[in-house]
Amino acid sequence: MAERAAEHSFASAFPIPAHLIGQVQSRLAYVDEAIQTAAISEDGGTVRLELAGGLDAAALAALEAKVLQVVEEMAKGALPPKVEVLEDHMARPVPYAEDPMPELLARGEVSREHTGIYSLGPLVTRLIEAFERYFVELAAEFGAAPQRFPTLISAEKLDRVNYFRAFPHSLTFATHLREDLHVINDFAEHTHYEEAGLNAPPESFSRIQALLSPAVCYHYYFALADKPLPGGQLIATAVGHCFRYESSNLNTLERLWDFTMREVIFVGPADFVLENREGGRQKVAAFLERIGLAYLVESANDPFFVGEFRKQAAFQNAFQLKYEIRARLPFKDGSLAVGSYNYHQDFFGRHLNISLPDGKPAHTGCVAFGLERLAYAFLCQFGLDPAAWPAEIREVLA
Ligand code: ATP
Ligand code: ZN
Ligand code: MG
């Protein structure tokens, strides 16, 4: 039987600044397998953990040291970023204020298959289709070429763009049994799911050549690698399954292991990418106004892991590389990122050797939406009864 969780609180070496509390807290999930939940007090001075029981004093001290290492690497001497708010419609009145999850679960509109893995029923599916219809229209306004990308992604290519250094914590690996008669027969005969996983010996599995894809636009850059960019500029769109292992941060439809992303992707000179990213933002703002969503758009950073976090987040902030669309979640007086506007400068162009007609590396950017999150935030603001939904969304359901 699993041992009872034990609470453990201790003081941080220094107060964690307010702007980093959420980010540090979410990284603590990855510090030790014994950590079940991690919270940082509002003043940033205390770390509260829920731990799997049975840790002795030495194990506890080692765990505390790891937590303090994260706090130190991410937060020591950190200056607050300049937060830029491009749009603020948080105060838009919306008709609903309950948590939609209990009813979604009760109606079978959302079924949990496993932590972070959910199936969606007809109402939520149609709602996502309504958003998708809009995104396809949006992409058409850019003349974006439709693309389909695989769910698996090449480990070799991800290595080329330093993905393993930036986001190691959230990777999901694809493996298979080694080509060996004994290994495969042994697996067939003895393998069962026990408590928290398959009981097969790790050496049965192949080395990793592929992962489950963490984003959509990477596939496009990989397809354009090592050649001149056709026509000097391109716009494409695709929807795809994305996978991010978010550990104990996995939480209802807010944070999934397996989710879907729709992207419009821009590749070309810097001004081309930036103008289109901005044009995309304005078009999306008009749509969100029509449906009456309460949200804001503000500067943000990608969820880099501990070692890369300070440098990379500061870099993204300094060069205005990422903005998030954060929708209001009225029932918890919070917000959730439902989409982002991203500019990568010539990062992919350099690492993947995508060249412009003048021989310089191409710049890239994208507009990305998390479809489950968008549907969830919408349901948080408008409820489950389509009669209360904005006409624009109701129409496409009919
Ligand atoms: P967050 O900071 O909330 O983890 P992110 O900055 O990592 O999100 P992006 O990389 O910008 O997200 O991805 C684009 C969109 O994909 C996000 O705005 C969000 O709507 C969605 N998304 C990202 N991670 C998840 C997840 N784990 N579950 C569901 N949707 C997600
Ligand atoms: Zn992208
Ligand atoms: Mg984010």
Short mmCIF file of C-alpha atoms and ligand atoms in Angstrom, two decimals:
data_model
loop_
_atom_site.label_atom_id
_atom_site.label_comp_id
_atom_site.label_asym_id
_atom_site.label_seq_id
_atom_site.Cartn_x
_atom_site.Cartn_y
_atom_site.Cartn_z
CA MET A 1 0.00 0.00 0.00
CA ALA A 2 1.22 3.51 -0.77
CA GLU A 3 2.40 5.42 2.28
CA ARG A 4 0.59 8.50 3.40
CA ALA A 5 1.79 11.84 2.02
CA ALA A 6 3.67 14.01 4.53
CA GLU A 7 3.74 17.79 4.57
CA HIS A 8 7.11 19.44 4.70
CA SER A 9 7.71 23.21 4.86
CA PHE A 10 10.95 25.10 4.99
CA ALA A 11 12.26 28.61 4.46
CA SER A 12 13.70 29.64 1.13
CA ALA A 13 17.28 30.93 1.32
CA PHE A 14 15.89 34.33 0.23
CA PRO A 15 12.41 35.53 -0.73
CA ILE A 16 11.43 34.43 -4.24
CA PRO A 17 10.29 37.55 -6.13
CA ALA A 18 6.56 37.69 -6.86
CA HIS A 19 6.98 37.54 -10.64
CA LEU A 20 8.83 34.21 -10.36
CA ILE A 21 6.70 32.37 -7.79
CA GLY A 22 4.57 30.59 -10.42
CA GLN A 23 7.51 29.64 -12.60
CA VAL A 24 9.68 28.32 -9.74
CA GLN A 25 6.71 26.46 -8.27
CA SER A 26 5.98 24.68 -11.55
CA ARG A 27 9.64 23.57 -11.90
CA LEU A 28 9.62 22.09 -8.36
CA ALA A 29 7.39 19.28 -9.66
CA TYR A 30 10.49 17.92 -11.45
CA VAL A 31 12.93 18.13 -8.53
CA ASP A 32 12.26 14.77 -6.94
CA GLU A 33 9.89 11.85 -7.50
CA ALA A 34 8.83 12.09 -3.84
CA ILE A 35 7.28 15.53 -4.43
CA GLN A 36 3.51 15.23 -4.94
CA THR A 37 2.66 18.91 -4.78
CA ALA A 38 4.79 22.01 -4.34
CA ALA A 39 3.64 25.48 -3.31
CA ILE A 40 5.45 28.70 -2.51
CA SER A 41 3.95 31.12 0.02
CA GLU A 42 2.64 34.43 -1.28
CA ASP A 43 5.58 36.34 0.25
CA GLY A 44 7.98 33.98 -1.56
CA GLY A 45 9.65 33.02 1.72
CA THR A 46 8.38 29.49 2.35
CA VAL A 47 8.32 26.32 0.27
CA ARG A 48 5.56 23.85 1.13
CA LEU A 49 5.81 20.32 -0.21
CA GLU A 50 3.58 17.29 -0.02
CA LEU A 51 5.90 14.32 -0.06
CA ALA A 52 5.41 10.60 -0.49
CA GLY A 53 5.87 9.24 3.05
CA GLY A 54 8.88 7.36 4.35
CA LEU A 55 11.77 9.77 3.67
CA ASP A 56 14.49 9.68 6.34
CA ALA A 57 16.30 12.80 7.55
CA ALA A 58 19.16 12.41 5.07
CA ALA A 59 16.80 12.01 2.10
CA LEU A 60 14.85 15.02 3.27
CA ALA A 61 17.99 17.14 3.54
CA ALA A 62 19.08 16.09 0.02
CA LEU A 63 15.66 16.96 -1.36
CA GLU A 64 15.72 20.37 0.36
CA ALA A 65 19.12 21.06 -1.18
CA LYS A 66 17.75 20.27 -4.66
CA VAL A 67 14.80 22.60 -4.12
CA LEU A 68 17.10 25.39 -2.96
CA GLN A 69 19.32 24.84 -6.01
CA VAL A 70 16.31 25.46 -8.25
CA VAL A 71 15.28 28.55 -6.28
CA GLU A 72 18.80 29.91 -6.46
CA GLU A 73 19.37 29.23 -10.17
CA MET A 74 16.01 30.65 -11.19
CA ALA A 75 15.47 33.52 -8.78
CA LYS A 76 18.62 34.76 -7.05
CA GLY A 77 19.13 38.44 -7.87
CA ALA A 78 16.53 38.25 -10.64
CA LEU A 79 15.16 41.58 -11.79
CA PRO A 80 11.46 41.85 -12.62
CA PRO A 81 10.88 41.73 -16.39
CA LYS A 82 9.18 44.65 -18.08
CA VAL A 83 5.69 43.29 -18.59
CA GLU A 84 4.14 44.70 -21.70
CA VAL A 85 0.36 44.48 -22.01
CA LEU A 86 -0.74 44.81 -25.65
CA GLU A 87 -4.46 44.29 -25.04
CA ASP A 88 -6.50 44.20 -21.85
CA HIS A 89 -10.09 42.98 -22.08
CA MET A 90 -10.07 41.13 -18.75
CA ALA A 91 -13.04 43.13 -17.47
CA ARG A 92 -15.37 42.14 -20.34
CA PRO A 93 -18.56 40.88 -18.72
CA VAL A 94 -19.14 37.16 -19.31
CA PRO A 95 -22.26 35.16 -18.40
CA TYR A 96 -20.72 32.29 -16.40
CA ALA A 97 -18.62 31.97 -13.26
CA GLU A 98 -18.69 28.29 -12.25
CA ASP A 99 -16.06 25.60 -12.60
CA PRO A 100 -17.30 23.69 -15.68
CA MET A 101 -15.30 20.51 -14.96
CA PRO A 102 -17.71 18.70 -12.60
CA GLU A 103 -20.56 19.02 -15.10
CA LEU A 104 -18.34 18.18 -18.09
CA LEU A 105 -17.24 15.01 -16.30
CA ALA A 106 -20.76 14.16 -15.14
CA ARG A 107 -22.13 14.51 -18.68
CA GLY A 108 -19.32 12.43 -20.18
CA GLU A 109 -18.24 15.46 -22.22
CA VAL A 110 -14.78 15.02 -20.73
CA SER A 111 -13.40 11.61 -19.72
CA ARG A 112 -10.09 11.13 -18.02
CA GLU A 113 -8.17 8.21 -19.52
CA HIS A 114 -5.03 8.83 -17.46
CA THR A 115 -3.33 11.82 -15.83
CA GLY A 116 -3.10 14.50 -18.53
CA ILE A 117 -4.90 12.30 -21.11
CA TYR A 118 -8.55 13.16 -21.78
CA SER A 119 -11.25 12.25 -24.31
CA LEU A 120 -13.75 14.91 -25.36
CA GLY A 121 -17.45 14.45 -26.14
CA PRO A 122 -19.65 15.98 -28.85
CA LEU A 123 -20.30 19.40 -27.30
CA VAL A 124 -16.63 20.15 -26.64
CA THR A 125 -15.64 18.61 -29.96
CA ARG A 126 -18.08 20.83 -31.86
CA LEU A 127 -16.89 23.85 -29.92
CA ILE A 128 -13.30 23.08 -30.95
CA GLU A 129 -14.50 22.62 -34.54
CA ALA A 130 -16.07 26.08 -34.39
CA PHE A 131 -12.73 27.57 -33.30
CA GLU A 132 -10.95 25.53 -35.95
CA ARG A 133 -13.27 26.89 -38.62
CA TYR A 134 -12.24 30.38 -37.61
CA PHE A 135 -8.51 29.50 -37.58
CA VAL A 136 -8.72 27.99 -41.06
CA GLU A 137 -10.34 31.27 -42.22
CA LEU A 138 -7.64 33.27 -40.46
CA ALA A 139 -4.93 31.20 -42.16
CA ALA A 140 -6.65 31.70 -45.54
CA GLU A 141 -6.48 35.48 -45.05
CA PHE A 142 -2.70 35.07 -44.95
CA GLY A 143 -2.76 32.76 -47.96
CA ALA A 144 -1.20 30.13 -45.69
CA ALA A 145 -0.43 26.75 -47.28
CA PRO A 146 -2.09 23.87 -45.41
CA GLN A 147 0.29 21.25 -44.05
CA ARG A 148 0.06 17.96 -42.16
CA PHE A 149 2.82 17.01 -39.77
CA PRO A 150 3.60 13.75 -37.97
CA THR A 151 2.93 13.12 -34.29
CA LEU A 152 6.41 11.68 -33.87
CA ILE A 153 9.37 14.01 -34.18
CA SER A 154 12.98 13.26 -35.03
CA ALA A 155 15.37 13.16 -32.04
CA GLU A 156 18.21 14.07 -34.38
CA LYS A 157 16.44 17.21 -35.58
CA LEU A 158 15.36 18.27 -32.08
CA ASP A 159 18.99 17.97 -31.02
CA ARG A 160 19.97 20.28 -33.87
CA VAL A 161 17.80 23.04 -32.42
CA ASN A 162 19.05 22.53 -28.83
CA TYR A 163 15.62 21.41 -27.64
CA PHE A 164 17.05 18.96 -25.09
CA ARG A 165 18.99 21.72 -23.34
CA ALA A 166 16.02 24.09 -23.12
CA PHE A 167 13.06 21.80 -22.29
CA PRO A 168 14.37 18.43 -21.01
CA HIS A 169 11.75 18.16 -18.26
CA SER A 170 8.72 18.02 -20.54
CA LEU A 171 9.96 15.58 -23.21
CA THR A 172 7.97 12.46 -24.06
CA PHE A 173 9.98 9.70 -25.70
CA ALA A 174 8.85 7.15 -28.25
CA THR A 175 10.57 3.80 -28.02
CA HIS A 176 9.92 0.24 -29.17
CA LEU A 177 11.15 -3.21 -28.21
CA ARG A 178 14.62 -4.06 -29.44
CA GLU A 179 14.70 -6.34 -32.44
CA ASP A 180 15.49 -9.51 -30.50
CA LEU A 181 13.38 -12.66 -30.45
CA HIS A 182 13.99 -13.30 -26.73
CA VAL A 183 13.23 -9.72 -25.73
CA ILE A 184 9.97 -9.67 -27.70
CA ASN A 185 8.83 -13.10 -26.50
CA ASP A 186 9.71 -12.24 -22.90
CA PHE A 187 7.76 -9.03 -23.18
CA ALA A 188 4.71 -10.78 -24.64
CA GLU A 189 4.73 -13.39 -21.89
CA HIS A 190 5.50 -11.37 -18.77
CA THR A 191 4.51 -7.75 -19.24
CA HIS A 192 1.73 -6.25 -17.18
CA TYR A 193 0.85 -2.85 -15.87
CA GLU A 194 1.83 -2.73 -12.20
CA GLU A 195 1.02 0.26 -9.98
CA ALA A 196 2.77 3.03 -11.89
CA GLY A 197 3.90 1.45 -15.15
CA LEU A 198 4.85 -1.58 -17.22
CA ASN A 199 7.04 -4.11 -15.41
CA ALA A 200 9.29 -4.81 -18.45
CA PRO A 201 13.06 -4.38 -17.86
CA PRO A 202 14.33 -1.06 -19.27
CA GLU A 203 16.94 -2.85 -21.41
CA SER A 204 14.11 -4.35 -23.50
CA PHE A 205 13.60 -0.95 -25.12
CA SER A 206 15.41 0.58 -28.07
CA ARG A 207 17.53 3.72 -27.96
CA ILE A 208 15.50 6.86 -28.64
CA GLN A 209 15.23 7.97 -32.26
CA ALA A 210 11.91 9.74 -32.04
CA LEU A 211 9.86 11.65 -29.51
CA LEU A 212 6.25 12.74 -29.36
CA SER A 213 6.17 16.18 -30.86
CA PRO A 214 6.12 19.13 -28.39
CA ALA A 215 5.07 21.74 -30.97
CA VAL A 216 3.77 22.06 -34.51
CA CYS A 217 5.97 24.65 -36.25
CA TYR A 218 9.23 22.74 -35.65
CA HIS A 219 8.18 20.22 -38.31
CA TYR A 220 7.87 22.99 -40.85
CA TYR A 221 11.34 24.35 -40.11
CA PHE A 222 12.76 20.82 -40.35
CA ALA A 223 11.13 20.39 -43.77
CA LEU A 224 12.78 23.64 -44.94
CA ALA A 225 16.23 22.79 -43.57
CA ASP A 226 19.48 22.91 -45.53
CA LYS A 227 18.24 24.77 -48.58
CA PRO A 228 17.30 28.22 -49.84
CA LEU A 229 13.81 29.27 -48.74
CA PRO A 230 11.55 28.87 -51.80
CA GLY A 231 10.41 32.33 -52.95
CA GLY A 232 12.20 33.96 -50.00
CA GLN A 233 9.12 33.94 -47.75
CA LEU A 234 6.46 31.39 -46.78
CA ILE A 235 3.32 31.15 -44.68
CA ALA A 236 1.84 27.81 -43.65
CA THR A 237 -0.74 26.45 -41.24
CA ALA A 238 -1.28 23.11 -39.53
CA VAL A 239 -2.99 21.53 -36.57
CA GLY A 240 -1.28 18.73 -34.68
CA HIS A 241 -1.05 16.73 -31.49
CA CYS A 242 1.53 18.05 -29.06
CA PHE A 243 2.96 16.41 -25.98
CA ARG A 244 4.43 18.01 -22.91
CA TYR A 245 5.00 16.04 -19.74
CA GLU A 246 3.99 18.52 -17.05
CA SER A 247 4.35 16.16 -14.05
CA SER A 248 2.20 17.07 -11.05
CA ASN A 249 1.32 20.32 -12.84
CA LEU A 250 -0.96 18.27 -15.12
CA ASN A 251 -4.41 19.49 -14.20
CA THR A 252 -7.80 18.90 -15.86
CA LEU A 253 -8.05 20.51 -19.31
CA GLU A 254 -5.78 23.36 -18.21
CA ARG A 255 -2.56 21.44 -18.51
CA LEU A 256 -2.50 18.26 -20.54
CA TRP A 257 0.16 15.75 -21.47
CA ASP A 258 -1.42 15.30 -24.93
CA PHE A 259 -3.11 18.33 -26.48
CA THR A 260 -3.74 19.90 -29.89
CA MET A 261 -2.25 23.05 -31.29
CA ARG A 262 -3.22 25.08 -34.35
CA GLU A 263 -0.45 27.25 -35.74
CA VAL A 264 0.02 29.80 -38.49
CA ILE A 265 3.73 29.88 -39.30
CA PHE A 266 5.78 32.65 -40.96
CA VAL A 267 9.24 32.18 -42.50
CA GLY A 268 11.20 34.93 -44.28
CA PRO A 269 13.03 38.20 -43.55
CA ALA A 270 12.67 39.72 -40.05
CA ASP A 271 10.24 42.48 -41.04
CA PHE A 272 8.03 39.99 -42.93
CA VAL A 273 7.74 37.76 -39.88
CA LEU A 274 7.17 40.62 -37.44
CA GLU A 275 4.57 42.34 -39.61
CA ASN A 276 2.63 39.11 -40.04
CA ARG A 277 2.82 38.26 -36.36
CA GLU A 278 1.38 41.70 -35.60
CA GLY A 279 -1.23 41.36 -38.38
CA GLY A 280 -2.24 38.00 -36.90
CA ARG A 281 -2.65 39.56 -33.48
CA GLN A 282 -4.96 42.24 -34.82
CA LYS A 283 -7.11 39.76 -36.73
CA VAL A 284 -7.37 37.49 -33.69
CA ALA A 285 -8.26 40.50 -31.49
CA ALA A 286 -11.22 41.27 -33.80
CA PHE A 287 -12.43 37.65 -33.52
CA LEU A 288 -12.08 37.56 -29.73
CA GLU A 289 -14.02 40.81 -29.55
CA ARG A 290 -16.83 39.34 -31.68
CA ILE A 291 -17.17 36.35 -29.36
CA GLY A 292 -16.75 38.52 -26.25
CA LEU A 293 -13.95 36.58 -24.61
CA ALA A 294 -12.41 38.18 -21.52
CA TYR A 295 -8.62 38.08 -21.94
CA LEU A 296 -5.41 40.04 -22.12
CA VAL A 297 -2.27 39.81 -24.25
CA GLU A 298 1.01 40.26 -22.40
CA SER A 299 4.70 39.53 -22.78
CA ALA A 300 5.75 36.06 -21.62
CA ASN A 301 8.52 33.52 -21.81
CA ASP A 302 8.73 29.86 -22.76
CA PRO A 303 8.86 27.31 -19.93
CA PHE A 304 12.65 26.76 -20.03
CA PHE A 305 14.12 24.35 -17.49
CA VAL A 306 16.12 25.57 -14.51
CA GLY A 307 19.62 25.90 -16.00
CA GLU A 308 18.52 27.81 -19.10
CA PHE A 309 15.67 29.74 -17.52
CA ARG A 310 17.27 33.02 -16.38
CA LYS A 311 19.26 33.71 -19.51
CA GLN A 312 16.62 32.64 -22.02
CA ALA A 313 13.63 34.25 -20.29
CA ALA A 314 15.53 37.55 -20.02
CA PHE A 315 16.47 37.30 -23.70
CA GLN A 316 12.87 36.66 -24.78
CA ASN A 317 11.74 39.58 -22.65
CA ALA A 318 14.39 41.99 -23.91
CA PHE A 319 13.59 41.31 -27.56
CA GLN A 320 9.78 40.99 -27.18
CA LEU A 321 9.85 37.49 -28.61
CA LYS A 322 6.72 36.04 -26.99
CA TYR A 323 3.27 37.31 -26.08
CA GLU A 324 0.53 35.19 -24.56
CA ILE A 325 -3.24 35.44 -24.90
CA ARG A 326 -4.40 34.82 -21.34
CA ALA A 327 -8.13 34.13 -20.95
CA ARG A 328 -9.87 34.85 -17.68
CA LEU A 329 -11.03 31.88 -15.60
CA PRO A 330 -13.79 33.55 -13.56
CA PHE A 331 -14.41 30.65 -11.17
CA LYS A 332 -10.91 30.78 -9.76
CA ASP A 333 -10.22 34.45 -10.38
CA GLY A 334 -7.27 33.40 -12.52
CA SER A 335 -6.16 33.24 -16.13
CA LEU A 336 -4.84 30.67 -18.58
CA ALA A 337 -2.69 30.99 -21.73
CA VAL A 338 -4.86 29.90 -24.66
CA GLY A 339 -2.48 31.05 -27.37
CA SER A 340 0.78 32.80 -28.11
CA TYR A 341 2.44 35.11 -30.65
CA ASN A 342 6.04 34.03 -31.13
CA TYR A 343 9.13 35.37 -32.90
CA HIS A 344 12.30 33.24 -32.96
CA GLN A 345 14.53 35.74 -34.79
CA ASP A 346 16.89 33.73 -37.03
CA PHE A 347 17.34 30.92 -34.46
CA PHE A 348 15.84 28.17 -36.65
CA GLY A 349 17.26 29.71 -39.83
CA ARG A 350 20.79 29.49 -38.37
CA HIS A 351 20.55 26.07 -36.73
CA LEU A 352 18.75 24.47 -39.68
CA ASN A 353 20.49 26.36 -42.45
CA ILE A 354 17.37 27.88 -44.04
CA SER A 355 18.67 30.68 -46.24
CA LEU A 356 17.12 33.83 -47.70
CA PRO A 357 17.94 35.01 -51.26
CA ASP A 358 20.62 37.37 -49.82
CA GLY A 359 22.29 34.32 -48.23
CA LYS A 360 21.33 35.31 -44.66
CA PRO A 361 19.43 32.89 -42.40
CA ALA A 362 15.62 33.09 -42.47
CA HIS A 363 13.64 34.43 -39.54
CA THR A 364 10.60 32.55 -38.20
CA GLY A 365 7.54 33.18 -36.07
CA CYS A 366 4.16 31.69 -35.33
CA VAL A 367 0.72 32.29 -33.94
CA ALA A 368 -0.26 29.23 -31.87
CA PHE A 369 -3.48 28.20 -30.12
CA GLY A 370 -4.08 25.39 -27.65
CA LEU A 371 -7.46 24.06 -28.77
CA GLU A 372 -8.45 22.26 -25.55
CA ARG A 373 -7.46 25.28 -23.48
CA LEU A 374 -9.39 27.64 -25.69
CA ALA A 375 -12.49 25.44 -25.39
CA TYR A 376 -12.00 25.11 -21.64
CA ALA A 377 -11.54 28.85 -21.08
CA PHE A 378 -14.58 29.51 -23.27
CA LEU A 379 -16.68 27.07 -21.20
CA CYS A 380 -15.42 28.74 -18.01
CA GLN A 381 -16.74 32.08 -19.28
CA PHE A 382 -19.89 30.98 -21.16
CA GLY A 383 -20.99 27.71 -19.52
CA LEU A 384 -22.29 24.50 -21.08
CA ASP A 385 -25.59 25.78 -22.44
CA PRO A 386 -25.13 26.89 -26.08
CA ALA A 387 -28.16 29.20 -25.66
CA ALA A 388 -25.86 31.50 -23.65
CA TRP A 389 -23.06 31.33 -26.22
CA PRO A 390 -22.15 34.14 -28.62
CA ALA A 391 -23.95 33.94 -31.99
CA GLU A 392 -20.69 33.52 -33.94
CA ILE A 393 -19.94 30.23 -32.15
CA ARG A 394 -23.56 29.00 -32.00
CA GLU A 395 -23.95 29.45 -35.77
CA VAL A 396 -21.21 27.01 -36.66
CA LEU A 397 -22.68 24.40 -34.32
CA ALA A 398 -25.93 24.31 -36.25
P1 ATP B 1 2.29 27.56 -20.49
O1 ATP B 1 3.18 28.68 -20.14
O2 ATP B 1 0.88 27.74 -20.04
O3 ATP B 1 2.85 26.23 -20.16
P2 ATP B 1 3.48 27.69 -23.09
O4 ATP B 1 4.05 29.05 -22.98
O5 ATP B 1 4.39 26.57 -22.83
O6 ATP B 1 2.20 27.54 -22.11
P3 ATP B 1 3.26 27.70 -26.00
O7 ATP B 1 4.55 26.99 -26.17
O8 ATP B 1 3.17 29.13 -26.33
O9 ATP B 1 2.72 27.48 -24.48
O10 ATP B 1 2.13 26.86 -26.75
C1 ATP B 1 1.03 27.45 -27.42
C2 ATP B 1 -0.28 27.11 -26.75
O11 ATP B 1 -0.42 25.70 -26.56
C3 ATP B 1 -0.41 27.68 -25.35
O12 ATP B 1 -0.81 29.03 -25.37
C4 ATP B 1 -1.50 26.78 -24.77
O13 ATP B 1 -2.78 27.22 -25.18
C5 ATP B 1 -1.20 25.45 -25.41
N1 ATP B 1 -0.49 24.57 -24.45
C6 ATP B 1 0.81 24.60 -24.12
N2 ATP B 1 1.08 23.65 -23.21
C7 ATP B 1 -0.09 23.00 -22.96
C8 ATP B 1 -0.48 21.89 -22.13
N3 ATP B 1 0.40 21.26 -21.36
N4 ATP B 1 -1.77 21.51 -22.15
C9 ATP B 1 -2.69 22.13 -22.93
N5 ATP B 1 -2.38 23.16 -23.73
C10 ATP B 1 -1.11 23.59 -23.76
ZN ZN B 2 5.22 27.63 -33.23
MG MG B 3 3.66 30.26 -21.06
#
